[in-house]
Amino acid sequence: RNVSTGAPEVMVNFVTSCYKPELLVPLVDRITKISEVVSVVNNVNTSVGNTSVGEQEYTLYGKPTITEMLRGLTFQISANSFFQTNTKQADVLYKLIGDSAGLKGDGSEIVLDLFCGTGTIGLTLARSAKHVYGYEVVPEAIADAQKNAQLNGISNATFVQGDLNKINETFGKEFPKPDIIISDPNRPGMHMKLIKWLLEVKAPRIVYVSCNPATCARDLDYLCHGVEEKGLRGCYELKRVIPVDMFPHTPHIECVCLLELC
């Protein structure tokens, strides 16, 4: 939505194997006759695969980002940064995450937001926290998260670009021990290196947000019961799991899971 007018904003992203904008001109001309379309971008991805994230990105029409308003905050969204597509249910989802996080609201707690995307979850919690640290592998998403913090006047949030599947022994040294960890991985779930780190750091609460019940169940089992073959002992108790229907008319659900240190 446009922040000033509330009018809908639509971004169209063409993913192609090479950059030949002249071939897209007829499509762009037709699409931009739709008033809601305010951005048309072309992501170029030369590799074989189903990802929409390109190696280069070009703006073919309008602006490079669109905006959305969620839980009293404004977010800029680019084509390569993840943002929940169902905004009405995203509002429900983030309220459940906030309720599960259970921040005291006195500004004394450190929040670690793993797989933070454009910073939506972390920024909605920042006003009740001492500081929020967000980690995300996609550099465009981190750039959006930093812009979104500035856009909303939030100064107690730090966003870092890094691959959470490739963490080493230095991870966690650059921020205080978190009181609450939010983890919202993509469908493959969390890497064993990250599971190991979580079991070592022992934050009092973890809110695990998942779009894949199978990998969610696997990771929760690791955190609660450990991984015997890896010599890892579980140290969390699963308090609740709340499913959220983010994708109507499909079998897919999102789950908000609360774990507490035991």
XYZ file of C-alpha atoms in Angstrom, residues 8-244:
237
model
C -2.632 -0.832 -3.527
C 0.894 -1.280 -4.903
C 1.932 -4.225 -7.077
C 5.445 -5.204 -8.150
C 5.966 -7.498 -11.153
C 9.270 -9.391 -11.242
C 10.407 -11.065 -14.474
C 13.081 -13.706 -13.886
C 15.087 -14.388 -17.039
C 18.332 -16.179 -17.918
C 19.788 -13.121 -19.674
C 19.170 -9.372 -19.885
C 17.278 -8.489 -23.068
C 14.840 -5.769 -21.975
C 13.663 -5.114 -25.526
C 11.976 -8.548 -25.523
C 9.987 -7.594 -22.412
C 8.786 -4.217 -23.711
C 5.428 -5.526 -25.075
C 4.684 -7.226 -21.734
C 5.755 -4.202 -19.696
C 3.568 -1.919 -21.843
C 0.524 -4.128 -21.249
C 1.127 -4.705 -17.536
C 1.743 -1.056 -16.675
C -1.713 -0.144 -17.952
C -2.918 -1.667 -14.673
C -2.911 1.268 -12.255
C -1.826 -0.796 -9.224
C 1.450 -1.788 -10.925
C 4.023 0.726 -9.701
C 7.163 -1.372 -10.210
C 8.406 -3.778 -12.870
C 11.805 -5.366 -12.330
C 13.882 -7.940 -14.172
C 16.008 -10.364 -12.180
C 18.640 -12.127 -14.273
C 19.563 -15.614 -13.075
C 21.874 -17.602 -15.335
C 21.781 -20.765 -13.192
C 19.320 -23.617 -13.642
C 16.854 -23.663 -10.758
C 13.537 -22.394 -9.438
C 14.806 -19.406 -7.447
C 13.514 -15.915 -8.181
C 16.605 -14.263 -6.671
C 18.760 -12.949 -9.508
C 22.437 -12.256 -9.919
C 21.583 -8.832 -11.315
C 18.407 -6.786 -11.008
C 17.121 -4.063 -13.328
C 14.168 -1.727 -12.852
C 12.158 -1.668 -16.084
C 9.361 0.611 -14.885
C 8.535 2.761 -11.874
C 10.380 2.379 -8.589
C 12.621 -0.444 -7.306
C 10.572 -1.069 -4.130
C 6.973 -1.153 -2.957
C 5.698 -0.337 0.536
C 3.463 -2.140 3.010
C 2.107 -1.188 6.423
C 2.058 -3.826 9.144
C 1.452 -3.562 12.908
C 1.881 0.202 12.861
C 5.141 0.124 10.889
C 5.997 0.888 7.266
C 8.164 -1.499 5.240
C 9.966 -1.078 1.944
C 10.066 -4.324 -0.022
C 12.328 -5.183 -2.947
C 12.008 -8.131 -5.324
C 14.837 -10.138 -3.731
C 13.812 -9.678 -0.103
C 11.323 -12.007 1.586
C 8.041 -10.551 2.822
C 4.842 -12.413 3.731
C 2.466 -12.162 0.774
C -0.740 -12.478 2.844
C -0.612 -9.192 4.750
C -3.812 -9.667 6.764
C -2.637 -13.005 8.108
C 0.908 -11.682 8.505
C -0.550 -9.216 11.004
C -2.081 -12.181 12.892
C 1.187 -14.136 12.631
C 3.372 -11.320 13.991
C 0.974 -10.677 16.883
C 1.258 -14.366 17.835
C 5.051 -14.140 17.597
C 5.029 -11.059 19.826
C 2.741 -12.771 22.349
C 4.989 -15.858 22.360
C 8.147 -13.767 22.763
C 6.628 -12.340 25.948
C 8.855 -9.274 26.138
C 8.643 -7.471 29.472
C 8.347 -4.134 27.675
C 10.835 -2.365 29.962
C 13.583 -2.199 27.345
C 15.872 -4.607 29.190
C 15.951 -7.616 26.835
C 18.103 -8.590 23.852
C 16.283 -10.127 20.875
C 18.087 -12.160 18.210
C 16.105 -12.391 14.966
C 17.454 -15.238 12.814
C 16.515 -15.389 9.107
C 15.187 -11.854 9.573
C 14.394 -10.982 5.934
C 13.408 -7.315 5.682
C 13.353 -7.049 9.469
C 9.587 -7.307 9.910
C 9.550 -9.478 13.047
C 12.502 -7.817 14.756
C 11.266 -4.304 14.091
C 7.795 -5.091 15.464
C 9.505 -6.203 18.705
C 12.143 -3.451 18.870
C 10.028 -0.919 20.758
C 9.753 -3.320 23.698
C 13.371 -4.529 23.589
C 16.756 -3.165 24.592
C 18.230 -4.111 21.219
C 17.362 -6.342 18.258
C 20.035 -8.121 16.204
C 18.907 -9.547 12.861
C 20.745 -11.999 10.580
C 19.915 -12.810 6.965
C 21.866 -14.224 4.010
C 20.281 -12.065 1.263
C 22.121 -8.721 1.068
C 19.148 -6.949 -0.543
C 16.938 -8.006 2.381
C 19.480 -6.654 4.896
C 19.604 -3.357 2.985
C 15.791 -3.216 3.144
C 15.824 -4.042 6.875
C 18.257 -1.196 7.560
C 16.113 1.207 5.509
C 12.981 0.012 7.304
C 14.552 0.698 10.693
C 15.385 4.261 9.590
C 11.958 4.691 7.971
C 10.254 3.878 11.280
C 12.659 5.810 13.510
C 13.977 2.653 15.188
C 17.573 3.034 16.363
C 17.924 -0.059 18.576
C 18.093 -2.609 15.723
C 21.213 -3.931 14.000
C 20.983 -6.054 10.854
C 23.877 -8.189 9.638
C 24.300 -10.061 6.357
C 25.518 -13.610 6.947
C 24.817 -17.233 6.059
C 23.331 -19.004 9.087
C 24.086 -22.352 7.456
C 27.811 -21.591 7.608
C 28.338 -20.158 11.080
C 31.630 -20.801 12.887
C 32.940 -20.509 16.450
C 32.994 -16.689 16.231
C 29.210 -16.441 15.744
C 27.566 -14.774 18.735
C 30.680 -12.916 19.839
C 29.480 -9.655 18.260
C 26.281 -9.320 20.318
C 25.243 -9.888 23.976
C 23.628 -13.153 25.007
C 20.021 -13.007 23.760
C 17.046 -13.262 26.106
C 14.713 -14.230 23.252
C 15.606 -15.828 19.928
C 13.242 -15.695 16.967
C 14.041 -18.215 14.238
C 12.072 -18.120 10.977
C 13.983 -20.376 8.550
C 12.937 -21.287 5.036
C 11.538 -24.716 4.162
C 14.750 -26.756 4.745
C 14.764 -25.613 8.396
C 17.895 -24.983 10.463
C 21.388 -26.325 9.797
C 22.927 -28.577 12.464
C 25.611 -25.930 13.127
C 22.894 -23.485 14.160
C 21.097 -26.121 16.267
C 24.380 -26.781 18.077
C 24.895 -23.063 18.728
C 21.355 -22.659 20.075
C 21.873 -25.569 22.474
C 25.120 -24.001 23.660
C 23.906 -20.407 24.098
C 20.762 -21.493 26.013
C 18.552 -18.447 25.545
C 15.597 -18.532 27.994
C 13.032 -18.557 25.146
C 13.012 -19.478 21.466
C 10.120 -18.649 19.163
C 10.445 -20.938 16.146
C 8.379 -19.896 13.123
C 8.081 -22.474 10.367
C 6.400 -22.882 6.988
C 7.272 -26.596 6.809
C 5.826 -28.869 9.539
C 8.257 -31.706 8.682
C 11.488 -29.753 9.231
C 9.834 -27.905 12.120
C 9.162 -31.213 13.917
C 12.733 -32.349 13.245
C 14.317 -29.164 14.605
C 12.042 -29.061 17.666
C 13.003 -32.672 18.409
C 16.698 -31.708 18.249
C 16.230 -28.722 20.554
C 14.135 -30.643 23.085
C 15.743 -34.083 23.006
C 19.198 -33.444 21.569
C 21.114 -35.281 18.858
C 22.698 -38.393 20.334
C 25.009 -39.138 17.398
C 26.368 -35.578 17.598
C 26.750 -35.659 21.377
C 24.224 -32.816 21.788
C 21.831 -32.740 24.751
C 18.453 -31.104 24.384
C 17.592 -28.391 26.882
C 14.218 -26.977 25.806
C 10.589 -27.777 26.506
C 7.966 -27.185 23.829
C 5.219 -25.101 25.428
C 2.852 -24.594 22.505
C 2.446 -24.798 18.741
C -0.024 -22.477 17.005
C -0.803 -23.099 13.305
C -1.628 -20.090 11.127
